[in-house]
Amino acid sequence: AQSVTQLDSQVPVFEEAPVELRCNYSSSVSVYLFWYVQYPNQGLQLLLKYLSGSTLVKGINGFEAEFNKSQTSFHLRKPSVHISDTAEYFCAALPLQGAQKLVFGQGTRLTINP
Amino acid sequence: EAGVAQSPRYKIIEKRQSVAFWCNPISGHATLYWYQQILGQGPKLLIQFQNNGVVDDSQLPKDRFSAERLKGVDSTLKIQPAKLEDSAVYLCASSLDPVAARLFGSGTRLTVV
């Protein structure tokens, strides 16, 4: 069975500081990996995805993530955050064999303080 | 391109009443999903359609929940009768195929009182 663990439920950061949101996955088969952002009272918006190729993936809004197969991690980073980045962030894994059901982590609430 | 459309945005009903949600996926997306997101949790898949056929409904409470995707485009999700624990955001998503990124609608926030 696949699982996704987001290691921090809440991350407070000052504006213009760097941030890293951590994600680890567990799977017996190859996976695609995704990060989604959810603003208050909104649906999930795709930030970025890793399918294959370069392990450093760039997404929207200045975010990037690095796939590390040996550590089964897919951490999300941004060098300088803005107040508008305050939201819930979800990491998700999609197994490429079997049921192909997207598995979500529990989410990390990113709060940007002025 | 237009995104996934959902309606209504909000719904408040009393327990034991029925409710229906509607979803129009992105044009050309063959795969459609309904997720339930309880406050403070990640989304949980309720049902997945491939065109108008059900691929996975293993986590759908079939005694009260039903969903259909007639003609392989729009979809409706129904709850009858509703329980207090059904209070959640119901998200519809679509993708080109089962291994493509899911793109989500804005969701319907259901409150059962």
PDB file of N, CA and C in Angstrom, chain B residues 14-64:
ATOM      1  N   GLU B  14     -30.600  19.825   6.643  1.00  0.00           N
ATOM      2  CA  GLU B  14     -30.810  19.129   7.905  1.00  0.00           C
ATOM      3  C   GLU B  14     -30.512  17.642   7.691  1.00  0.00           C
ATOM      4  N   LYS B  15     -30.141  16.987   8.773  1.00  0.00           N
ATOM      5  CA  LYS B  15     -29.870  15.545   8.674  1.00  0.00           C
ATOM      6  C   LYS B  15     -31.135  14.834   8.189  1.00  0.00           C
ATOM      7  N   ARG B  16     -30.911  13.785   7.455  1.00  0.00           N
ATOM      8  CA  ARG B  16     -31.940  12.955   6.818  1.00  0.00           C
ATOM      9  C   ARG B  16     -32.510  13.558   5.531  1.00  0.00           C
ATOM     10  N   GLN B  17     -32.118  14.788   5.218  1.00  0.00           N
ATOM     11  CA  GLN B  17     -32.511  15.341   3.922  1.00  0.00           C
ATOM     12  C   GLN B  17     -31.583  14.822   2.835  1.00  0.00           C
ATOM     13  N   SER B  18     -31.946  15.101   1.597  1.00  0.00           N
ATOM     14  CA  SER B  18     -31.104  14.700   0.475  1.00  0.00           C
ATOM     15  C   SER B  18     -30.469  15.924  -0.169  1.00  0.00           C
ATOM     16  N   VAL B  19     -29.374  15.698  -0.869  1.00  0.00           N
ATOM     17  CA  VAL B  19     -28.647  16.800  -1.524  1.00  0.00           C
ATOM     18  C   VAL B  19     -27.940  16.243  -2.762  1.00  0.00           C
ATOM     19  N   ALA B  20     -27.761  17.104  -3.740  1.00  0.00           N
ATOM     20  CA  ALA B  20     -27.067  16.693  -4.966  1.00  0.00           C
ATOM     21  C   ALA B  20     -26.062  17.755  -5.376  1.00  0.00           C
ATOM     22  N   PHE B  21     -24.934  17.296  -5.874  1.00  0.00           N
ATOM     23  CA  PHE B  21     -23.873  18.183  -6.342  1.00  0.00           C
ATOM     24  C   PHE B  21     -23.634  17.897  -7.820  1.00  0.00           C
ATOM     25  N   TRP B  22     -23.256  18.948  -8.531  1.00  0.00           N
ATOM     26  CA  TRP B  22     -23.044  18.805  -9.968  1.00  0.00           C
ATOM     27  C   TRP B  22     -21.620  19.169 -10.343  1.00  0.00           C
ATOM     28  N   CYS B  23     -21.080  18.501 -11.346  1.00  0.00           N
ATOM     29  CA  CYS B  23     -19.711  18.753 -11.791  1.00  0.00           C
ATOM     30  C   CYS B  23     -19.638  18.680 -13.313  1.00  0.00           C
ATOM     31  N   ASN B  24     -18.961  19.667 -13.887  1.00  0.00           N
ATOM     32  CA  ASN B  24     -18.660  19.652 -15.319  1.00  0.00           C
ATOM     33  C   ASN B  24     -17.150  19.658 -15.484  1.00  0.00           C
ATOM     34  N   PRO B  25     -16.559  18.587 -15.976  1.00  0.00           N
ATOM     35  CA  PRO B  25     -15.094  18.496 -16.040  1.00  0.00           C
ATOM     36  C   PRO B  25     -14.517  19.331 -17.171  1.00  0.00           C
ATOM     37  N   ILE B  26     -13.211  19.386 -17.221  1.00  0.00           N
ATOM     38  CA  ILE B  26     -12.523  20.059 -18.321  1.00  0.00           C
ATOM     39  C   ILE B  26     -12.806  19.294 -19.615  1.00  0.00           C
ATOM     40  N   SER B  27     -13.069  20.044 -20.660  1.00  0.00           N
ATOM     41  CA  SER B  27     -13.408  19.432 -21.939  1.00  0.00           C
ATOM     42  C   SER B  27     -12.310  18.467 -22.392  1.00  0.00           C
ATOM     43  N   GLY B  28     -12.720  17.248 -22.750  1.00  0.00           N
ATOM     44  CA  GLY B  28     -11.761  16.262 -23.237  1.00  0.00           C
ATOM     45  C   GLY B  28     -11.191  15.357 -22.163  1.00  0.00           C
ATOM     46  N   HIS B  29     -11.477  15.669 -20.913  1.00  0.00           N
ATOM     47  CA  HIS B  29     -10.966  14.830 -19.821  1.00  0.00           C
ATOM     48  C   HIS B  29     -11.873  13.616 -19.649  1.00  0.00           C
ATOM     49  N   ALA B  30     -11.291  12.440 -19.857  1.00  0.00           N
ATOM     50  CA  ALA B  30     -12.084  11.217 -19.806  1.00  0.00           C
ATOM     51  C   ALA B  30     -12.306  10.723 -18.378  1.00  0.00           C
ATOM     52  N   THR B  31     -11.421  11.108 -17.474  1.00  0.00           N
ATOM     53  CA  THR B  31     -11.487  10.586 -16.108  1.00  0.00           C
ATOM     54  C   THR B  31     -12.015  11.656 -15.165  1.00  0.00           C
ATOM     55  N   LEU B  32     -12.987  11.270 -14.361  1.00  0.00           N
ATOM     56  CA  LEU B  32     -13.619  12.208 -13.427  1.00  0.00           C
ATOM     57  C   LEU B  32     -13.638  11.587 -12.038  1.00  0.00           C
ATOM     58  N   TYR B  33     -13.380  12.411 -11.041  1.00  0.00           N
ATOM     59  CA  TYR B  33     -13.274  11.949  -9.656  1.00  0.00           C
ATOM     60  C   TYR B  33     -14.161  12.808  -8.756  1.00  0.00           C
ATOM     61  N   TRP B  34     -14.700  12.177  -7.721  1.00  0.00           N
ATOM     62  CA  TRP B  34     -15.325  12.883  -6.608  1.00  0.00           C
ATOM     63  C   TRP B  34     -14.521  12.561  -5.348  1.00  0.00           C
ATOM     64  N   TYR B  35     -14.149  13.622  -4.640  1.00  0.00           N
ATOM     65  CA  TYR B  35     -13.422  13.489  -3.384  1.00  0.00           C
ATOM     66  C   TYR B  35     -14.235  14.111  -2.258  1.00  0.00           C
ATOM     67  N   GLN B  36     -14.042  13.573  -1.062  1.00  0.00           N
ATOM     68  CA  GLN B  36     -14.597  14.169   0.149  1.00  0.00           C
ATOM     69  C   GLN B  36     -13.422  14.681   0.982  1.00  0.00           C
ATOM     70  N   GLN B  37     -13.496  15.945   1.387  1.00  0.00           N
ATOM     71  CA  GLN B  37     -12.441  16.518   2.218  1.00  0.00           C
ATOM     72  C   GLN B  37     -13.041  17.007   3.525  1.00  0.00           C
ATOM     73  N   ILE B  38     -12.755  16.287   4.587  1.00  0.00           N
ATOM     74  CA  ILE B  38     -13.196  16.690   5.920  1.00  0.00           C
ATOM     75  C   ILE B  38     -12.191  17.699   6.462  1.00  0.00           C
ATOM     76  N   LEU B  39     -12.684  18.640   7.235  1.00  0.00           N
ATOM     77  CA  LEU B  39     -11.863  19.730   7.745  1.00  0.00           C
ATOM     78  C   LEU B  39     -10.588  19.209   8.395  1.00  0.00           C
ATOM     79  N   GLY B  40      -9.451  19.749   7.954  1.00  0.00           N
ATOM     80  CA  GLY B  40      -8.172  19.377   8.541  1.00  0.00           C
ATOM     81  C   GLY B  40      -7.540  18.124   7.963  1.00  0.00           C
ATOM     82  N   GLN B  41      -8.155  17.574   6.908  1.00  0.00           N
ATOM     83  CA  GLN B  41      -7.636  16.354   6.305  1.00  0.00           C
ATOM     84  C   GLN B  41      -7.399  16.531   4.813  1.00  0.00           C
ATOM     85  N   GLY B  42      -6.641  15.593   4.238  1.00  0.00           N
ATOM     86  CA  GLY B  42      -6.495  15.577   2.795  1.00  0.00           C
ATOM     87  C   GLY B  42      -7.734  14.987   2.144  1.00  0.00           C
ATOM     88  N   PRO B  43      -7.908  15.220   0.845  1.00  0.00           N
ATOM     89  CA  PRO B  43      -9.070  14.669   0.152  1.00  0.00           C
ATOM     90  C   PRO B  43      -9.059  13.138   0.130  1.00  0.00           C
ATOM     91  N   LYS B  44     -10.250  12.570   0.206  1.00  0.00           N
ATOM     92  CA  LYS B  44     -10.417  11.118   0.130  1.00  0.00           C
ATOM     93  C   LYS B  44     -11.253  10.794  -1.095  1.00  0.00           C
ATOM     94  N   LEU B  45     -10.769   9.883  -1.938  1.00  0.00           N
ATOM     95  CA  LEU B  45     -11.492   9.527  -3.153  1.00  0.00           C
ATOM     96  C   LEU B  45     -12.781   8.776  -2.805  1.00  0.00           C
ATOM     97  N   LEU B  46     -13.889   9.263  -3.371  1.00  0.00           N
ATOM     98  CA  LEU B  46     -15.164   8.563  -3.218  1.00  0.00           C
ATOM     99  C   LEU B  46     -15.430   7.664  -4.418  1.00  0.00           C
ATOM    100  N   ILE B  47     -15.254   8.213  -5.616  1.00  0.00           N
ATOM    101  CA  ILE B  47     -15.561   7.462  -6.818  1.00  0.00           C
ATOM    102  C   ILE B  47     -14.769   8.024  -7.987  1.00  0.00           C
ATOM    103  N   GLN B  48     -14.396   7.122  -8.903  1.00  0.00           N
ATOM    104  CA  GLN B  48     -13.663   7.488 -10.109  1.00  0.00           C
ATOM    105  C   GLN B  48     -14.382   6.916 -11.319  1.00  0.00           C
ATOM    106  N   PHE B  49     -14.614   7.781 -12.310  1.00  0.00           N
ATOM    107  CA  PHE B  49     -15.228   7.371 -13.564  1.00  0.00           C
ATOM    108  C   PHE B  49     -14.185   7.426 -14.684  1.00  0.00           C
ATOM    109  N   GLN B  50     -14.274   6.481 -15.587  1.00  0.00           N
ATOM    110  CA  GLN B  50     -13.542   6.537 -16.844  1.00  0.00           C
ATOM    111  C   GLN B  50     -14.609   6.588 -17.926  1.00  0.00           C
ATOM    112  N   ASN B  51     -14.699   7.750 -18.614  1.00  0.00           N
ATOM    113  CA  ASN B  51     -15.854   8.034 -19.471  1.00  0.00           C
ATOM    114  C   ASN B  51     -17.118   7.878 -18.620  1.00  0.00           C
ATOM    115  N   ASN B  52     -18.059   7.024 -18.971  1.00  0.00           N
ATOM    116  CA  ASN B  52     -19.256   6.930 -18.142  1.00  0.00           C
ATOM    117  C   ASN B  52     -19.293   5.657 -17.304  1.00  0.00           C
ATOM    118  N   GLY B  53     -18.151   4.959 -17.210  1.00  0.00           N
ATOM    119  CA  GLY B  53     -18.077   3.755 -16.405  1.00  0.00           C
ATOM    120  C   GLY B  53     -17.352   3.977 -15.094  1.00  0.00           C
ATOM    121  N   VAL B  54     -17.785   3.271 -14.046  1.00  0.00           N
ATOM    122  CA  VAL B  54     -17.163   3.385 -12.732  1.00  0.00           C
ATOM    123  C   VAL B  54     -15.901   2.525 -12.687  1.00  0.00           C
ATOM    124  N   VAL B  55     -14.778   3.159 -12.300  1.00  0.00           N
ATOM    125  CA  VAL B  55     -13.508   2.452 -12.170  1.00  0.00           C
ATOM    126  C   VAL B  55     -13.267   2.026 -10.731  1.00  0.00           C
ATOM    127  N   ASP B  56     -13.601   2.920  -9.806  1.00  0.00           N
ATOM    128  CA  ASP B  56     -13.331   2.656  -8.385  1.00  0.00           C
ATOM    129  C   ASP B  56     -14.373   3.371  -7.557  1.00  0.00           C
ATOM    130  N   ASP B  57     -15.158   2.612  -6.812  1.00  0.00           N
ATOM    131  CA  ASP B  57     -16.105   3.210  -5.850  1.00  0.00           C
ATOM    132  C   ASP B  57     -15.994   2.502  -4.512  1.00  0.00           C
ATOM    133  N   SER B  58     -14.795   2.010  -4.237  1.00  0.00           N
ATOM    134  CA  SER B  58     -14.595   1.205  -3.036  1.00  0.00           C
ATOM    135  C   SER B  58     -14.800   1.981  -1.741  1.00  0.00           C
ATOM    136  N   GLN B  59     -14.633   3.307  -1.773  1.00  0.00           N
ATOM    137  CA  GLN B  59     -14.796   4.096  -0.548  1.00  0.00           C
ATOM    138  C   GLN B  59     -16.075   4.927  -0.562  1.00  0.00           C
ATOM    139  N   LEU B  60     -16.960   4.616  -1.455  1.00  0.00           N
ATOM    140  CA  LEU B  60     -18.252   5.312  -1.507  1.00  0.00           C
ATOM    141  C   LEU B  60     -19.245   4.597  -0.590  1.00  0.00           C
ATOM    142  N   PRO B  61     -19.829   5.306   0.376  1.00  0.00           N
ATOM    143  CA  PRO B  61     -20.846   4.673   1.242  1.00  0.00           C
ATOM    144  C   PRO B  61     -22.118   4.447   0.452  1.00  0.00           C
ATOM    145  N   LYS B  62     -22.236   3.288  -0.127  1.00  0.00           N
ATOM    146  CA  LYS B  62     -23.273   3.063  -1.134  1.00  0.00           C
ATOM    147  C   LYS B  62     -24.678   3.004  -0.560  1.00  0.00           C
ATOM    148  N   ASP B  63     -24.790   2.907   0.769  1.00  0.00           N
ATOM    149  CA  ASP B  63     -26.134   2.907   1.350  1.00  0.00           C
ATOM    150  C   ASP B  63     -26.768   4.289   1.308  1.00  0.00           C
ATOM    151  N   ARG B  64     -25.919   5.338   1.128  1.00  0.00           N
ATOM    152  CA  ARG B  64     -26.490   6.681   1.128  1.00  0.00           C
ATOM    153  C   ARG B  64     -25.955   7.562  -0.005  1.00  0.00           C
TER     154      ARG B  64
END
